[in-house]
mmCIF file of C-alpha atoms and ligand atoms in Angstrom:
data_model
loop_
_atom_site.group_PDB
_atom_site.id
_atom_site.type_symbol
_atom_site.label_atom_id
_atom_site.label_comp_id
_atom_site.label_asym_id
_atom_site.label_seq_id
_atom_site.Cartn_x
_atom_site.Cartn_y
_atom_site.Cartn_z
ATOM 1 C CA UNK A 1 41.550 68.635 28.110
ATOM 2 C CA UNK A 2 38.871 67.028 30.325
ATOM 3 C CA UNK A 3 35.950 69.458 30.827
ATOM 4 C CA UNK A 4 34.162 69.003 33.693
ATOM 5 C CA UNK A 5 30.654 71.022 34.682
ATOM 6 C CA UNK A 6 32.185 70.978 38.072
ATOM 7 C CA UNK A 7 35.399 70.665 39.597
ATOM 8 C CA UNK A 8 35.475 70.660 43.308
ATOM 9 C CA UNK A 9 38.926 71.499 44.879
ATOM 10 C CA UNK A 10 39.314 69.559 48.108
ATOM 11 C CA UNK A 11 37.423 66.336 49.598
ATOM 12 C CA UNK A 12 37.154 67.098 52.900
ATOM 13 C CA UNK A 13 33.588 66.963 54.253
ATOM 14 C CA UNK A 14 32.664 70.084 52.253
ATOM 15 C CA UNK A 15 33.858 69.361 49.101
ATOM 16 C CA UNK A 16 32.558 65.605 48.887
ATOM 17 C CA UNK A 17 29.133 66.243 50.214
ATOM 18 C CA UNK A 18 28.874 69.120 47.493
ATOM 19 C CA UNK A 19 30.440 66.680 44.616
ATOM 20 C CA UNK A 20 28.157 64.050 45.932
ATOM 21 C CA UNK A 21 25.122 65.803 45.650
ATOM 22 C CA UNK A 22 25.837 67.768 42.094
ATOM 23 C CA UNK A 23 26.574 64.353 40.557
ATOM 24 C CA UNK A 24 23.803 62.655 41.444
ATOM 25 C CA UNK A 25 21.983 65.858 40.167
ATOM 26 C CA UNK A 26 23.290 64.856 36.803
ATOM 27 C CA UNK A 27 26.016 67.631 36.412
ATOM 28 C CA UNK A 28 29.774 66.119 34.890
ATOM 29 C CA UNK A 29 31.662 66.728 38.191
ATOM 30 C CA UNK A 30 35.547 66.062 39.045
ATOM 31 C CA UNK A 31 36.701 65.993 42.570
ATOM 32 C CA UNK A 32 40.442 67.009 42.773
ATOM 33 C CA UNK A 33 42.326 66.750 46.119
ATOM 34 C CA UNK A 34 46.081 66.502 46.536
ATOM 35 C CA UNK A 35 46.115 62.658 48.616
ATOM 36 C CA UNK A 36 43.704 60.176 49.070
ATOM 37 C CA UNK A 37 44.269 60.415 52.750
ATOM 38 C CA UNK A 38 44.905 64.318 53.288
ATOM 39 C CA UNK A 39 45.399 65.679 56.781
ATOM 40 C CA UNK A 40 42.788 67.642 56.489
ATOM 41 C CA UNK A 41 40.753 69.290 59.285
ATOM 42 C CA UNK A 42 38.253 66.819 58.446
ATOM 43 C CA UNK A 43 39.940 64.252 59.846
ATOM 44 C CA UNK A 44 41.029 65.475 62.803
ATOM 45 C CA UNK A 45 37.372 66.425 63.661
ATOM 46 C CA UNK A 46 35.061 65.650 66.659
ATOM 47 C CA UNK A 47 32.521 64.857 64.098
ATOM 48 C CA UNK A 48 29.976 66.699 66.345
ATOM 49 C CA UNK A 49 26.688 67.618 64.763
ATOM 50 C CA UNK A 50 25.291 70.796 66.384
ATOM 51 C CA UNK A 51 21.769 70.508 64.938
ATOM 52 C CA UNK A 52 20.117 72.802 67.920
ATOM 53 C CA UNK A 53 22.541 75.496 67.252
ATOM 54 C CA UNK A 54 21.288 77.626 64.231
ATOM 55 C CA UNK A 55 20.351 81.056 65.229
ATOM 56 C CA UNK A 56 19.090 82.244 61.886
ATOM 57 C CA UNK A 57 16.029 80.686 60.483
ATOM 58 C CA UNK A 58 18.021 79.784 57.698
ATOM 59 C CA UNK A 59 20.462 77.818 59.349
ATOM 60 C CA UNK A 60 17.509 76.094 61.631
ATOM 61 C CA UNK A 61 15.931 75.600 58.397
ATOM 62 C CA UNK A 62 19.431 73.401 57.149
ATOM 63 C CA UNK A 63 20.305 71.660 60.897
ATOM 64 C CA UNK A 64 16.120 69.969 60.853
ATOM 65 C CA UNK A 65 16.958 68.510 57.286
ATOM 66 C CA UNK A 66 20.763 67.932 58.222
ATOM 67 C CA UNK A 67 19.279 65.983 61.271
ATOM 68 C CA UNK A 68 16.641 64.781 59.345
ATOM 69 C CA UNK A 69 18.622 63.017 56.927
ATOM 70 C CA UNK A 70 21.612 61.217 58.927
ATOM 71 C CA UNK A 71 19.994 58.369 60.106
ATOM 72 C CA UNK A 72 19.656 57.449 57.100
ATOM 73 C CA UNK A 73 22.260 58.194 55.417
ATOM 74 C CA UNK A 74 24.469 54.999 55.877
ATOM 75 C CA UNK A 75 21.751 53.274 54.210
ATOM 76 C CA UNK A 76 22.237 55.346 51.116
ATOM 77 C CA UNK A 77 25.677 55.945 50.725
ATOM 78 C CA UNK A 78 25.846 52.101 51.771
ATOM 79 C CA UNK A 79 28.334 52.644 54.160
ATOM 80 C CA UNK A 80 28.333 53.236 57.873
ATOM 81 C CA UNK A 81 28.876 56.739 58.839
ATOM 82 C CA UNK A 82 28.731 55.997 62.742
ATOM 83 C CA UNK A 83 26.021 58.155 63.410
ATOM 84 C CA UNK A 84 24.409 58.589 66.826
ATOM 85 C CA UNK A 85 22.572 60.688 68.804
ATOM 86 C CA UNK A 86 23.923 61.525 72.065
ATOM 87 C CA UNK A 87 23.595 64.072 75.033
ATOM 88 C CA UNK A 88 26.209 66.763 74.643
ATOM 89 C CA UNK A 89 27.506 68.361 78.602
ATOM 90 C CA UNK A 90 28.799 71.729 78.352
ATOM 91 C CA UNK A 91 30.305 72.182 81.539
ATOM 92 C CA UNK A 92 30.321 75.306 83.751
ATOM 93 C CA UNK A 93 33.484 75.770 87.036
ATOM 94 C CA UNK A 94 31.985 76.713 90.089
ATOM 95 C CA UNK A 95 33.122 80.303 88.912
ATOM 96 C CA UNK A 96 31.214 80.616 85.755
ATOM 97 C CA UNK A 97 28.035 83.058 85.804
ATOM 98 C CA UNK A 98 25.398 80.486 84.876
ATOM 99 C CA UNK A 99 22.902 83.098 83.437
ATOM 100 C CA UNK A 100 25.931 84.829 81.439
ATOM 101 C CA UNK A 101 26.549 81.550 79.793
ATOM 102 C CA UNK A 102 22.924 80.283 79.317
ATOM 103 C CA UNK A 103 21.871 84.279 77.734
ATOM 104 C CA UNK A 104 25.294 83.333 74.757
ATOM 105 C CA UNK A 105 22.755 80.046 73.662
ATOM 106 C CA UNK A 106 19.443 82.169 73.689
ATOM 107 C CA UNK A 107 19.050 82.616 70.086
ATOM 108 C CA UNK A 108 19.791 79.255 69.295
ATOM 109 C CA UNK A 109 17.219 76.665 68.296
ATOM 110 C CA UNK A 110 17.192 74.456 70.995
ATOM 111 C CA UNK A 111 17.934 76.250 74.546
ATOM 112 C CA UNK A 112 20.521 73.778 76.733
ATOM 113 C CA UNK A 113 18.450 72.787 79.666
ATOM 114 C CA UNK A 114 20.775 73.404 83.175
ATOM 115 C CA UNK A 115 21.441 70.421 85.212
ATOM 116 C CA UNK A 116 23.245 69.889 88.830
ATOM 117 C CA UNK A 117 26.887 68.487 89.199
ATOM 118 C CA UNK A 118 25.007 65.251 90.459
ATOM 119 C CA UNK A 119 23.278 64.733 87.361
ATOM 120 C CA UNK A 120 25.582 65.647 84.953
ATOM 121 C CA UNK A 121 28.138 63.516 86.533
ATOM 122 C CA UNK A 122 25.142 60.575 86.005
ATOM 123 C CA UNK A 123 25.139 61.108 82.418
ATOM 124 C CA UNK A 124 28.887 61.123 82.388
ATOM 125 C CA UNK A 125 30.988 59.134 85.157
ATOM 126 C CA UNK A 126 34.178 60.475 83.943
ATOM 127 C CA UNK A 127 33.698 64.287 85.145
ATOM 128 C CA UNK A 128 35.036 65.589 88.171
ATOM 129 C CA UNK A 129 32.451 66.283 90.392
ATOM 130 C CA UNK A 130 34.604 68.628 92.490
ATOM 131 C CA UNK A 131 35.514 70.806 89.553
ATOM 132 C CA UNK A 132 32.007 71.399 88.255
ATOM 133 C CA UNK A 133 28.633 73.541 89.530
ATOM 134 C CA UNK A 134 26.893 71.459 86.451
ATOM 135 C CA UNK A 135 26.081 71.350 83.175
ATOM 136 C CA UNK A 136 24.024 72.670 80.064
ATOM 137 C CA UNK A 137 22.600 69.220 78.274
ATOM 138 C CA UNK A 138 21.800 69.525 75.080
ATOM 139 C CA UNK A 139 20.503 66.614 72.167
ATOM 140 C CA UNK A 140 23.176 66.609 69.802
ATOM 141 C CA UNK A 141 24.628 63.944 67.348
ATOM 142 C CA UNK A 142 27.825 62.841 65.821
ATOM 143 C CA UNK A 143 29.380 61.007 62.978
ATOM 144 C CA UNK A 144 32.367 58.997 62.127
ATOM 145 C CA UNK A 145 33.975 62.051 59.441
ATOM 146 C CA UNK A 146 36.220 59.679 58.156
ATOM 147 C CA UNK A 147 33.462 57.066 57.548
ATOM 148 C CA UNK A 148 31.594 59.663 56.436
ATOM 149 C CA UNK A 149 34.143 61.245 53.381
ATOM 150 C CA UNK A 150 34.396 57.841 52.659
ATOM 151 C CA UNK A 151 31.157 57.237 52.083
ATOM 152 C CA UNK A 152 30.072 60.222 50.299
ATOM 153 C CA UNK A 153 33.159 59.570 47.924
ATOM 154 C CA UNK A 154 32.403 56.319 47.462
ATOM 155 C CA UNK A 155 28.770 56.999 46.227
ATOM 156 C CA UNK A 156 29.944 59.924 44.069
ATOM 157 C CA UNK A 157 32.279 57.488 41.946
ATOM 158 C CA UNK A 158 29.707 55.026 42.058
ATOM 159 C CA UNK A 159 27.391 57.104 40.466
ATOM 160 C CA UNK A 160 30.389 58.341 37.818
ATOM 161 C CA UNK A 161 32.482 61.160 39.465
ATOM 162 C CA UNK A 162 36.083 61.409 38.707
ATOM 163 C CA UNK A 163 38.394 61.512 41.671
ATOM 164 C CA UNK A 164 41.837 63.118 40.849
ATOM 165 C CA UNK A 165 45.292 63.300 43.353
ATOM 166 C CA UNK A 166 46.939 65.658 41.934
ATOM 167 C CA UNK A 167 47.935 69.347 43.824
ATOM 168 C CA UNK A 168 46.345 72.400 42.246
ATOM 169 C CA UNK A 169 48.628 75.351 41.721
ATOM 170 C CA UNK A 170 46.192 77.994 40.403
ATOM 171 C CA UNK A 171 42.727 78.203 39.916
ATOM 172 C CA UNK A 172 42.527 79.229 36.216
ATOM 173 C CA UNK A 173 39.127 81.102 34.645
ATOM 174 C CA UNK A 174 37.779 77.639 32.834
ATOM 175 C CA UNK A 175 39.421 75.601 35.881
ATOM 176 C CA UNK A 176 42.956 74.702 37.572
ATOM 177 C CA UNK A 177 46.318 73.972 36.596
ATOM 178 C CA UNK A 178 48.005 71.357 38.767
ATOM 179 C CA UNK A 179 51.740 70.200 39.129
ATOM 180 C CA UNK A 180 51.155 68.061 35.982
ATOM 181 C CA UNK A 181 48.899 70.078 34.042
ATOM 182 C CA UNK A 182 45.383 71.656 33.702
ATOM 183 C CA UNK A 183 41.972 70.448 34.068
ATOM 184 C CA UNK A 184 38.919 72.106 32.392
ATOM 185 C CA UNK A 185 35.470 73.091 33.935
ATOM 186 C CA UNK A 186 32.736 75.360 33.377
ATOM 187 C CA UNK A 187 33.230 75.823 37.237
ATOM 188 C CA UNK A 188 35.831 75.639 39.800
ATOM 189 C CA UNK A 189 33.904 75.024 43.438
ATOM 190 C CA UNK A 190 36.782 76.015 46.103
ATOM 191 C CA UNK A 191 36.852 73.717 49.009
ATOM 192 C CA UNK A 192 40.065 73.454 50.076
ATOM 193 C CA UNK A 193 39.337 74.286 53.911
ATOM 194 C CA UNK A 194 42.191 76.929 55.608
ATOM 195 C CA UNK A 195 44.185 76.140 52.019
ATOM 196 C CA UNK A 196 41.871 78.047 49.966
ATOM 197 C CA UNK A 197 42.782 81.243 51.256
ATOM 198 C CA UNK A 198 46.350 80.981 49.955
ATOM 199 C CA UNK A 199 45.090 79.582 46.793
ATOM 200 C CA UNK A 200 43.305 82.619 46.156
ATOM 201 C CA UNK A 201 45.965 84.581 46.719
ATOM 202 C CA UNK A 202 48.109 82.731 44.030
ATOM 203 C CA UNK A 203 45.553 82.928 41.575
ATOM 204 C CA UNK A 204 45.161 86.761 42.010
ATOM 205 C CA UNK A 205 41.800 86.729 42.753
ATOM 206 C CA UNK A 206 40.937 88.703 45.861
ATOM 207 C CA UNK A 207 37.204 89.000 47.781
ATOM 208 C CA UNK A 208 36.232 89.716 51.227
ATOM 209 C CA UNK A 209 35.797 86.693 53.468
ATOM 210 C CA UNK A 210 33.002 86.564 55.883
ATOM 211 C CA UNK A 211 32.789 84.290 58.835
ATOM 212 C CA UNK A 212 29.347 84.068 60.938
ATOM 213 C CA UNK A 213 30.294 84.650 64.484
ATOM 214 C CA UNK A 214 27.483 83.033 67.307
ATOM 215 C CA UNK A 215 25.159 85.475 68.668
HETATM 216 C C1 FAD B 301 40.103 69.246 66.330
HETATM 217 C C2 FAD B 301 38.885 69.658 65.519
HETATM 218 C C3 FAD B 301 37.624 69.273 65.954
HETATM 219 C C4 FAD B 301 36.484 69.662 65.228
HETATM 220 N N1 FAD B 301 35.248 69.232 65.648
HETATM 221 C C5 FAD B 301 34.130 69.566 64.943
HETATM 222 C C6 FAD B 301 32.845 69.078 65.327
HETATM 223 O O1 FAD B 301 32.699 68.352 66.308
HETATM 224 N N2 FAD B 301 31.768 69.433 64.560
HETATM 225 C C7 FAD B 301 31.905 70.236 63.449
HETATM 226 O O2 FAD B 301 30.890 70.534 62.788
HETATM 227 N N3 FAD B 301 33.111 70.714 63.068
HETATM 228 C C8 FAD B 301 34.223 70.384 63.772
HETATM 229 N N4 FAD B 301 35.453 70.835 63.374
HETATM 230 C C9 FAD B 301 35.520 71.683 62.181
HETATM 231 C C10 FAD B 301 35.415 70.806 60.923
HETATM 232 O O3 FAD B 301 36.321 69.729 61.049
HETATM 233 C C11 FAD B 301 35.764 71.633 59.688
HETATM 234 O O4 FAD B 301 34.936 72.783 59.633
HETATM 235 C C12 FAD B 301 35.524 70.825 58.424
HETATM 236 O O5 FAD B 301 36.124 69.545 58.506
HETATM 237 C C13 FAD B 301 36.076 71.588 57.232
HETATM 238 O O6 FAD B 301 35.908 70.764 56.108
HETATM 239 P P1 FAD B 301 36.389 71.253 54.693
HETATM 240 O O7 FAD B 301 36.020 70.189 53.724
HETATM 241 O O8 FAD B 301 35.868 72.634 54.461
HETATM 242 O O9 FAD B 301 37.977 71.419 54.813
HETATM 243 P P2 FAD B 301 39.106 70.298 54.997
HETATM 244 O O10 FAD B 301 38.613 69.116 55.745
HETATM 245 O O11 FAD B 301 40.307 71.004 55.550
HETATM 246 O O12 FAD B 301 39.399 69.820 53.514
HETATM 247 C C14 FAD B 301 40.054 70.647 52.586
HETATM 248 C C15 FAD B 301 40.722 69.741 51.557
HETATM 249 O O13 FAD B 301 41.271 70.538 50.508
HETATM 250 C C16 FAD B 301 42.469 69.920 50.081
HETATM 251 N N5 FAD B 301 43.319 70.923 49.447
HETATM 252 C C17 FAD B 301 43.728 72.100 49.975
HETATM 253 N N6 FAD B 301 44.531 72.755 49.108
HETATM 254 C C18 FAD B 301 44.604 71.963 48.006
HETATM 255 C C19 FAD B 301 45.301 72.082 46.771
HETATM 256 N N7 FAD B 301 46.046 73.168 46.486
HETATM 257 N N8 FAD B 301 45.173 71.087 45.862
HETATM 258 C C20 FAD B 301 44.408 69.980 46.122
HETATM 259 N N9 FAD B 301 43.737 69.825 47.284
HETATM 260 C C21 FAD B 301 43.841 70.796 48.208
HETATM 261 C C22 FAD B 301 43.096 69.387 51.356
HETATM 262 O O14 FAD B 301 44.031 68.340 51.083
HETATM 263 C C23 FAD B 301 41.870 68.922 52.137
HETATM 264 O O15 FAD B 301 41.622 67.545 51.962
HETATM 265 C C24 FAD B 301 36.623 70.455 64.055
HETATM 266 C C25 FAD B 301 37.902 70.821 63.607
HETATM 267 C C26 FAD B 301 39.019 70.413 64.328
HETATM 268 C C27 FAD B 301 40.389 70.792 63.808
#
């Protein structure tokens, strides 16, 4: 049985960012997934980076070296990502309270600056001006997510990860049985997006789940 210091269930963006980086610090690490193409949330995604968003120091600490990285990132993955840094409009209706929407942003990192319909519909011609009283404008970024799963995958079997397609059943102590049979690790990383939950379940292992709400 393959034993693997890792193995990383799912390669969506979270799983093959986290293989990617354990590999390359020199751990053994398997990345198991159950199609090289999975519909996956990943790849239905806006790829939106919301660096300015982080209302903890912790996660303003993470977006700087998250934004702080992509750009160069292509370069070391050597592939591109489609990264780029663009405005992001959020939108208000005429009806909207403007200061009721700007005080939900106000422990964020960056505050969204307010702009008139005019302007906003500068920045992008496609808005109806009619349906608008403007816009918070924000720096934000995006990505490619395909690119970039491709990418990080690409560089984690280039620097000797195993990729498996197979479908884990059950996450087992020392790692998972799949359809075929089981795989060994000293630890099982779970990041099989809105899937996890009912893999849990299977396995009998039960936990709270927490999920950071904004503000
Ligand atoms: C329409 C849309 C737009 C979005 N836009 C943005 C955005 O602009 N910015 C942003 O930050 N976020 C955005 N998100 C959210 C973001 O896409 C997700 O948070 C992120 O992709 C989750 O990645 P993940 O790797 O955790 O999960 P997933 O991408 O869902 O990957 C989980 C993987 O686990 C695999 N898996 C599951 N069960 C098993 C099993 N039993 N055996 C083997 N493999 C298994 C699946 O096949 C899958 O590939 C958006 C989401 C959607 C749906």
């Amino acid at each position: 049985m393959t034993v693997f210091d890792w193995l990383i269930c799912g390669s969506g963006v979270t799983g093959a960012a986290l293989g990617y980086e354990l590999q390359r610090s020199g751990f053994r690490v398997g990345i198991i997934d159950r199609s090289p193409q999975p519909a996956n949330a990943t790849r239905f995604s806006y790829g939106g980076v919301p660096y300015w968003s982080g209302t903890t120091e912790l996660m303003q600490t993470l977006c700087q070296e998250a934004i702080g990285r992509y750009p160069a990132l292509s370069e070391e993955l050597g592939d591109d990502i489609g990264f780029r840094e663009i405005k992001l409009l959020l939108t208000l209706s005429p009806e909207d309270d403007r200061d009721a929407v700007a005080q939900s942003y106000h422990n964020c990192a960056t505050v969204p600056q307010w702009c008139d319909r005019q302007t906003a519909v500068e920045l992008e011609p496609l808005l109806n001006l009619e349906a608008i009283s403007g816009a918070f404008v924000l720096d934000h970024a995006q990505v490619d997510p395909e690119s970039l799963v491709r990418g990080y995958l690409q560089a984690f079997s280039r620097s000797g990860g195993t990729l498996i397609y197979e479908t884990v059943i059950e996450l087992l102590e020392q790692g998972v049985r799949t359809e075929h049979h089981s795989i060994g690790a000293n630890g099982v990383i779970l990041c099989a997006g809105g899937q996890g939950r009912r893999l849990l379940k299977r396995s009998g292992i039960s936990f709270p789940l927490f999920f950071p709400m904004p503000n």
